[in-house]
CSV table of C-alpha atoms in Angstrom, one decimal:
chain,number,residue,atom,x,y,z
A,28,MET,CA,-10.3,9.7,-23.2
A,29,ALA,CA,-9.0,6.5,-22.2
A,30,ASN,CA,-5.6,8.1,-21.1
A,31,GLN,CA,-6.8,10.5,-18.4
A,32,LEU,CA,-6.5,10.1,-14.9
A,33,ARG,CA,-7.5,12.1,-11.2
A,34,ILE,CA,-5.3,12.6,-8.6
A,35,GLU,CA,-7.4,12.8,-5.5
A,36,PHE,CA,-6.6,14.6,-2.5
A,37,GLU,CA,-7.1,13.5,1.0
A,38,ASN,CA,-9.3,16.8,1.6
A,39,GLY,CA,-11.8,15.8,-0.9
A,40,GLU,CA,-10.9,17.8,-4.2
A,41,TYR,CA,-9.8,16.3,-7.0
A,42,LEU,CA,-7.8,17.0,-10.3
A,43,ASP,CA,-7.9,15.6,-13.9
A,44,VAL,CA,-5.2,15.7,-16.0
A,45,THR,CA,-4.0,13.9,-19.3
A,46,PRO,CA,-0.9,12.5,-19.5
A,47,ASN,CA,0.9,13.1,-22.5
A,48,LEU,CA,4.3,11.3,-24.2
A,49,PHE,CA,6.5,14.0,-22.0
A,50,ASP,CA,5.2,12.4,-19.3
A,51,THR,CA,5.9,8.9,-19.9
A,52,ARG,CA,9.4,9.8,-21.2
A,53,ASN,CA,9.8,11.3,-17.9
A,54,PHE,CA,9.2,8.0,-16.0
A,55,GLU,CA,11.7,6.1,-18.2
A,56,ARG,CA,14.1,8.6,-17.2
A,57,ALA,CA,13.4,8.7,-13.7
A,58,LEU,CA,13.1,4.3,-14.1
A,59,ARG,CA,16.8,4.6,-15.6
A,60,ASN,CA,17.9,6.9,-13.0
A,61,ASN,CA,16.4,5.0,-9.9
A,62,ARG,CA,17.3,1.5,-10.7
A,63,HIS,CA,16.5,0.6,-7.1
A,64,TRP,CA,13.0,1.0,-7.7
A,65,GLY,CA,13.2,-2.6,-10.4
A,66,GLU,CA,12.2,-3.0,-13.8
A,67,LEU,CA,9.1,-1.5,-15.7
A,68,ARG,CA,6.8,-4.5,-15.0
A,69,ASP,CA,7.2,-4.3,-11.2
A,70,ASN,CA,5.8,0.0,-11.4
A,71,GLY,CA,2.5,-0.1,-12.7
A,72,MET,CA,1.3,1.9,-9.4
A,73,ARG,CA,4.5,4.1,-9.8
A,74,LEU,CA,3.8,4.8,-13.6
A,75,GLN,CA,0.2,5.3,-13.8
A,76,ALA,CA,1.1,8.3,-10.0
A,77,PHE,CA,4.0,9.2,-12.0
A,78,LYS,CA,2.4,9.9,-15.2
A,79,ALA,CA,-0.1,11.9,-13.1
A,80,TRP,CA,2.2,13.8,-11.0
A,81,SER,CA,4.0,14.9,-14.0
A,82,ALA,CA,1.0,16.0,-15.9
A,83,ALA,CA,0.3,18.2,-13.0
A,84,SER,CA,3.7,19.3,-12.9
A,85,ARG,CA,3.8,20.3,-16.3
A,86,LEU,CA,0.5,22.2,-15.8
A,87,ASP,CA,1.9,24.1,-13.2
A,88,LEU,CA,-1.7,22.3,-11.1
A,89,ILE,CA,0.0,21.2,-8.2
A,90,ASP,CA,3.4,22.2,-6.7
A,91,LEU,CA,4.4,19.4,-5.3
A,92,THR,CA,7.7,17.5,-5.2
A,93,TRP,CA,7.7,13.5,-6.7
A,94,ASP,CA,9.2,12.3,-3.4
A,95,GLN,CA,5.8,14.7,-1.8
A,96,PHE,CA,3.6,13.9,-4.0
A,97,TYR,CA,4.1,9.7,-3.5
A,98,GLU,CA,7.3,8.9,-1.5
A,99,ASP,CA,6.2,10.6,1.7
A,100,PRO,CA,4.1,8.8,4.0
A,101,HIS,CA,2.5,12.2,5.0
A,102,THR,CA,1.0,12.8,1.3
A,103,PRO,CA,-2.4,14.5,0.9
A,104,VAL,CA,-2.6,12.3,-2.3
A,105,LEU,CA,-5.1,9.5,-1.5
A,106,ALA,CA,-5.2,7.7,-5.2
A,107,VAL,CA,-4.3,8.3,-8.5
A,108,VAL,CA,-6.9,6.7,-11.2
A,109,PRO,CA,-8.6,6.3,-14.3
A,110,THR,CA,-11.5,9.2,-14.5
A,111,PRO,CA,-14.6,8.0,-14.4
A,112,GLU,CA,-15.2,9.2,-17.9
A,113,ALA,CA,-12.5,6.9,-19.0
A,114,VAL,CA,-13.4,3.9,-17.5
A,115,GLU,CA,-17.2,4.5,-19.1
A,116,ASP,CA,-15.1,5.0,-22.5
A,117,THR,CA,-12.8,1.7,-22.4
A,118,ASP,CA,-16.1,-0.6,-21.3
A,119,ASP,CA,-18.0,0.6,-24.3
A,120,ALA,CA,-14.9,-0.4,-26.6
A,121,LEU,CA,-15.3,-3.8,-25.3
A,122,GLU,CA,-18.9,-4.6,-25.8
A,123,VAL,CA,-19.9,-5.8,-29.3
A,124,GLU,CA,-23.7,-6.4,-30.0
A,125,GLY,CA,-24.4,-9.8,-30.0
A,126,VAL,CA,-21.7,-11.7,-28.7
A,127,GLY,CA,-22.4,-13.9,-25.8
A,128,GLU,CA,-26.4,-14.0,-26.5
A,129,GLY,CA,-28.0,-17.0,-26.2
A,130,MET,CA,-25.1,-18.7,-24.5
A,131,PRO,CA,-26.2,-20.9,-21.6
A,132,THR,CA,-25.3,-19.5,-18.0
A,133,ALA,CA,-22.9,-21.4,-15.9
A,134,ARG,CA,-24.8,-23.8,-13.0
A,135,SER,CA,-24.0,-22.5,-9.5
A,136,ALA,CA,-21.5,-24.8,-7.6
A,137,THR,CA,-23.8,-25.7,-5.1
A,138,SER,CA,-26.0,-27.6,-7.6
């Protein structure tokens, strides 16, 4: 599940959520309503965090507002990252058997 995100909290706990189209739509709506955030291309980290927050809120897994989750410097949230399984799935999808075999290795810059 490449779309699954992990919300990590300062107490060591975490939540794994899978954002859906509704959560992405919520971010687009919030971005339009908060023009001071800037353009979509400038909000990659906010997009990921927002989708995780929206999914967790939709599923009643957290009771933090968006401001408490992301904007408050005392937020209990440490990070929003892809789940380890999502990273593994992505790594496997990028491997192509036989590609790179027999290729000469690069020389050291000090040689």
